[in-house]
């Protein structure tokens, strides 16, 4: 068990940073640039870890310094709970509700850190992060609850035995739609928005604190995508060796990130905070709710396609 | 830090600058915001003050062309062009036709690269990095063209009193035409993306509006005024250099918002490309400079349409080898008052794009500006109308 | 201009060259001159301050389509006072504050009298553009 915990943590760390490298390269290529090395995020992370961490003369130094640790700790815990390309998670069980809660902690840490930093940019960034969190969590949670209802369980190990995109495609679309907002890149990088509020909550952070806060965000992007991959694409349905399963799942995650985060990032301008709620509470929420109602009403509209598979 | 007002909104003072990612040059804005809404604006500009006007009085004649060329890295042709035209006006120097055409070609190329630079920066300000990357990649072609024509990308050193320094050979003219036709397609692509892209429309429509009345009253110039419907273009009115030989229409838009600004500049971009092609095709033969004698005492004031708007130079000579007075009014200084109606009531997210919308060049204006006194809280529309900013 | 400035106010000295016209008027006639120009639809280009060695000069440049009309007023060294023209032309505010900072001219009645170019803590008593 200790071994599987260590494997899961190391895999989550490496995959999260690698994913950022992939995203940056995809964005660079769609902007006619060469882009950084795929390992650039690793270099940045270890460089920042070796630097001095400054605590500004802030309203709450404890909260300010606690936020990055909170962010990373919650994400490492989530990495143990989500079944990463295996029939079971590193700690043996995983609860969907718990994971959804854990995934909300890095934004909350950003909000805490931003408000505690005493900078007006941090305060505005924190306010924007709140709006963003409320906006994209709504369709995401509805989609996830629909899946849990359909599976008859909140246990991720049970849920991940089926590729739910074949049963609840509308919920899957809604959940995938929230990816760019969860990753906080354009058009949803409103909380950072460097030309407007100079990176918002990050502005007063430096050194290891900054590295951890960013690591929390990167881990969250990866785990959010892997939760979607686990729930909607299944983990144990391929029946391969665990290593092959892992590679297939990482490929799915990388594809999701390239297609829905990087491509979106390269082709849009930053949106405004007032638009985010309207944006996520209309079509994505409607899709998720529609699937929920259809499922509860007993309509299995995907049955004619995948009925042969016994779904 | 945050004080809460009676409506339950936290009031924050948000400083932007002197050093800030949204600003290419140092300037300082102090916004008072309520939630996301700007209710007060205060700004200082002058971190680039280099005492150029004083230096112009203390350097001998021959060095001033170089000095004014270095006022601004973007308008590095408009300033010396206006300067030499003023001196030629005082001394009644007749500039050869070919020199006038070459000056105009440089001025138009400068407008092309400046407007492309603006389009890229505007994209960057609204978080549209791909637009920035694309326009700046195409802009490099203009810079390369400058390097081919004058040997320099930024400081062309083209103007001299009595003509120009660099001639344009037939071979150069041919390859310039090739570059221009390439730029024409690029300009079409940029215009199409600005018109069609919904995320640009979302960030630009109705943002930073300047009414025609305000534009006239506050003395706005250049594309900033034309976007509000003021059909004034110094090239069309004054017909300096070779502009008298060509038919030009001032490009105007009605709304005065960011999209209108973009459309005016992109229309001018297309217009400049066409005009440059005509200029190169009709380049007259002949000398490119004339000898001139003593500069008599005299004064001249004149205007040139820099990419950012009307640029005024007042030049006075006194018969010695020093200038009596050179006064430079950069277009940005005239456009700064129009910030006030644009900023008030806007959202924090719109601050960068509004700041960029007038295409500010604080190096050019190199002034300190504080629009309103610190005591007054809000500049009301009434106060704006009565003219007390 | 449709009407001549000479008919409206007493012009001490005037000259014309090309698109440029210069009118020297007495300080007391400045207000009437500006009112006249405003009526003609002139737009303020800029204001130039100049140290003419024995007195100060303020030049108001007005654009009227292609023409540029310059109104010149002379100020004595010991009382460099000029009334504000922001009541006629709002855009003059910045240029007048430039006069305050760079030439030490007192602009009477200006809404905001802080010097324009100079830093707040500029301590040299001699304004930068004075020839002393």
Short mmCIF file of N, CA and C in Angstrom, two decimals, chain B residues 84-146:
data_model
loop_
_atom_site.label_atom_id
_atom_site.label_comp_id
_atom_site.label_asym_id
_atom_site.label_seq_id
_atom_site.Cartn_x
_atom_site.Cartn_y
_atom_site.Cartn_z
N UNK B 84 11.92 68.90 -40.40
CA UNK B 84 12.58 69.41 -41.61
C UNK B 84 11.60 70.23 -42.45
N UNK B 85 10.33 69.85 -42.43
CA UNK B 85 9.36 70.65 -43.19
C UNK B 85 9.27 72.06 -42.62
N UNK B 86 9.36 72.16 -41.28
CA UNK B 86 9.28 73.48 -40.67
C UNK B 86 10.49 74.32 -41.06
N UNK B 87 11.68 73.73 -41.00
CA UNK B 87 12.87 74.48 -41.34
C UNK B 87 12.84 74.88 -42.82
N UNK B 88 12.40 73.94 -43.67
CA UNK B 88 12.30 74.25 -45.10
C UNK B 88 11.29 75.36 -45.35
N UNK B 89 10.24 75.39 -44.54
CA UNK B 89 9.25 76.46 -44.67
C UNK B 89 9.87 77.79 -44.30
N UNK B 90 10.65 77.81 -43.23
CA UNK B 90 11.27 79.07 -42.80
C UNK B 90 12.26 79.56 -43.85
N UNK B 91 13.09 78.64 -44.38
CA UNK B 91 14.16 79.05 -45.28
C UNK B 91 13.74 79.00 -46.75
N UNK B 92 12.48 78.70 -47.02
CA UNK B 92 11.97 78.60 -48.40
C UNK B 92 12.82 77.66 -49.25
N UNK B 93 13.12 76.50 -48.73
CA UNK B 93 13.86 75.51 -49.50
C UNK B 93 12.87 74.70 -50.31
N UNK B 94 13.13 74.60 -51.61
CA UNK B 94 12.24 73.80 -52.47
C UNK B 94 12.78 72.38 -52.54
N UNK B 95 12.01 71.45 -51.99
CA UNK B 95 12.47 70.07 -51.92
C UNK B 95 12.12 69.36 -53.23
N UNK B 96 13.05 68.58 -53.78
CA UNK B 96 12.74 67.86 -55.03
C UNK B 96 11.58 66.89 -54.86
N UNK B 97 10.87 66.68 -55.97
CA UNK B 97 9.67 65.82 -55.92
C UNK B 97 10.00 64.42 -55.42
N UNK B 98 11.12 63.87 -55.92
CA UNK B 98 11.45 62.49 -55.55
C UNK B 98 11.66 62.38 -54.04
N UNK B 99 12.27 63.41 -53.46
CA UNK B 99 12.50 63.39 -52.01
C UNK B 99 11.17 63.41 -51.27
N UNK B 100 10.23 64.21 -51.79
CA UNK B 100 8.91 64.26 -51.15
C UNK B 100 8.24 62.90 -51.18
N UNK B 101 8.37 62.23 -52.33
CA UNK B 101 7.74 60.91 -52.46
C UNK B 101 8.39 59.92 -51.50
N UNK B 102 9.72 59.98 -51.40
CA UNK B 102 10.40 59.01 -50.52
C UNK B 102 9.99 59.27 -49.07
N UNK B 103 9.90 60.54 -48.71
CA UNK B 103 9.43 60.87 -47.35
C UNK B 103 8.04 60.29 -47.10
N UNK B 104 7.19 60.43 -48.10
CA UNK B 104 5.82 59.93 -47.92
C UNK B 104 5.80 58.41 -47.82
N UNK B 105 6.66 57.75 -48.60
CA UNK B 105 6.72 56.29 -48.53
C UNK B 105 7.10 55.85 -47.12
N UNK B 106 8.13 56.51 -46.57
CA UNK B 106 8.54 56.16 -45.20
C UNK B 106 7.40 56.43 -44.21
N UNK B 107 6.73 57.58 -44.40
CA UNK B 107 5.66 57.93 -43.46
C UNK B 107 4.55 56.90 -43.50
N UNK B 108 4.23 56.41 -44.71
CA UNK B 108 3.15 55.44 -44.81
C UNK B 108 3.57 54.07 -44.28
N UNK B 109 4.83 53.69 -44.55
CA UNK B 109 5.31 52.42 -43.99
C UNK B 109 5.28 52.47 -42.47
N UNK B 110 5.62 53.65 -41.95
CA UNK B 110 5.58 53.82 -40.50
C UNK B 110 4.16 53.64 -39.97
N UNK B 111 3.20 54.19 -40.71
CA UNK B 111 1.81 54.03 -40.30
C UNK B 111 1.42 52.55 -40.34
N UNK B 112 1.87 51.85 -41.37
CA UNK B 112 1.52 50.43 -41.49
C UNK B 112 2.05 49.68 -40.28
N UNK B 113 3.34 49.88 -39.96
CA UNK B 113 3.88 49.07 -38.86
C UNK B 113 3.32 49.51 -37.52
N UNK B 114 3.01 50.80 -37.39
CA UNK B 114 2.45 51.27 -36.12
C UNK B 114 1.05 50.73 -35.89
N UNK B 115 0.24 50.71 -36.94
CA UNK B 115 -1.12 50.20 -36.77
C UNK B 115 -1.12 48.69 -36.52
N UNK B 116 -0.17 47.99 -37.15
CA UNK B 116 -0.08 46.55 -36.89
C UNK B 116 0.37 46.32 -35.46
N UNK B 117 1.31 47.13 -35.01
CA UNK B 117 1.75 47.04 -33.62
C UNK B 117 0.59 47.26 -32.68
N UNK B 118 -0.24 48.25 -33.02
CA UNK B 118 -1.40 48.53 -32.16
C UNK B 118 -2.34 47.34 -32.12
N UNK B 119 -2.61 46.75 -33.29
CA UNK B 119 -3.55 45.63 -33.33
C UNK B 119 -3.04 44.49 -32.46
N UNK B 120 -1.72 44.25 -32.51
CA UNK B 120 -1.15 43.20 -31.67
C UNK B 120 -1.28 43.51 -30.20
N UNK B 121 -0.96 44.75 -29.84
CA UNK B 121 -1.02 45.12 -28.42
C UNK B 121 -2.46 45.06 -27.93
N UNK B 122 -3.39 45.50 -28.76
CA UNK B 122 -4.80 45.44 -28.35
C UNK B 122 -5.20 44.00 -28.09
N UNK B 123 -4.73 43.08 -28.95
CA UNK B 123 -5.01 41.66 -28.72
C UNK B 123 -4.42 41.18 -27.41
N UNK B 124 -3.18 41.59 -27.16
CA UNK B 124 -2.52 41.19 -25.92
C UNK B 124 -3.28 41.70 -24.70
N UNK B 125 -3.78 42.94 -24.79
CA UNK B 125 -4.45 43.54 -23.64
C UNK B 125 -5.75 42.81 -23.29
N UNK B 126 -6.43 42.27 -24.30
CA UNK B 126 -7.65 41.53 -23.98
C UNK B 126 -7.36 40.05 -23.83
N UNK B 127 -6.09 39.68 -23.74
CA UNK B 127 -5.73 38.29 -23.50
C UNK B 127 -5.81 37.42 -24.73
N UNK B 128 -5.75 38.04 -25.91
CA UNK B 128 -5.80 37.27 -27.15
C UNK B 128 -4.38 37.17 -27.70
N UNK B 129 -3.61 36.23 -27.16
CA UNK B 129 -2.19 36.18 -27.50
C UNK B 129 -1.96 35.79 -28.95
N UNK B 130 -2.89 34.99 -29.51
CA UNK B 130 -2.66 34.54 -30.89
C UNK B 130 -2.71 35.71 -31.87
N UNK B 131 -3.63 36.65 -31.63
CA UNK B 131 -3.71 37.83 -32.50
C UNK B 131 -2.42 38.63 -32.42
N UNK B 132 -1.92 38.77 -31.20
CA UNK B 132 -0.66 39.47 -30.97
C UNK B 132 0.48 38.80 -31.73
N UNK B 133 0.58 37.48 -31.58
CA UNK B 133 1.66 36.76 -32.24
C UNK B 133 1.56 36.90 -33.76
N UNK B 134 0.33 36.82 -34.27
CA UNK B 134 0.16 36.85 -35.72
C UNK B 134 0.50 38.23 -36.28
N UNK B 135 -0.07 39.29 -35.70
CA UNK B 135 0.17 40.62 -36.27
C UNK B 135 1.63 41.02 -36.14
N UNK B 136 2.23 40.63 -35.02
CA UNK B 136 3.64 41.04 -34.86
C UNK B 136 4.54 40.24 -35.79
N UNK B 137 4.15 39.02 -36.12
CA UNK B 137 4.94 38.26 -37.08
C UNK B 137 4.87 38.95 -38.44
N UNK B 138 3.69 39.41 -38.82
CA UNK B 138 3.56 40.08 -40.12
C UNK B 138 4.23 41.44 -40.10
N UNK B 139 4.20 42.08 -38.93
CA UNK B 139 4.82 43.40 -38.81
C UNK B 139 6.32 43.33 -39.07
N UNK B 140 6.93 42.20 -38.74
CA UNK B 140 8.36 42.04 -38.99
C UNK B 140 8.71 42.28 -40.45
N UNK B 141 7.77 41.96 -41.35
CA UNK B 141 8.03 42.17 -42.77
C UNK B 141 8.26 43.66 -43.06
N UNK B 142 7.49 44.52 -42.37
CA UNK B 142 7.67 45.96 -42.58
C UNK B 142 9.01 46.40 -42.02
N UNK B 143 9.36 45.85 -40.87
CA UNK B 143 10.64 46.22 -40.27
C UNK B 143 11.80 45.79 -41.17
N UNK B 144 11.66 44.58 -41.76
CA UNK B 144 12.69 44.12 -42.69
C UNK B 144 12.77 45.04 -43.91
N UNK B 145 11.58 45.50 -44.35
CA UNK B 145 11.54 46.41 -45.49
C UNK B 145 12.28 47.70 -45.15
N UNK B 146 12.05 48.21 -43.96
CA UNK B 146 12.76 49.41 -43.50
C UNK B 146 14.27 49.17 -43.52
#
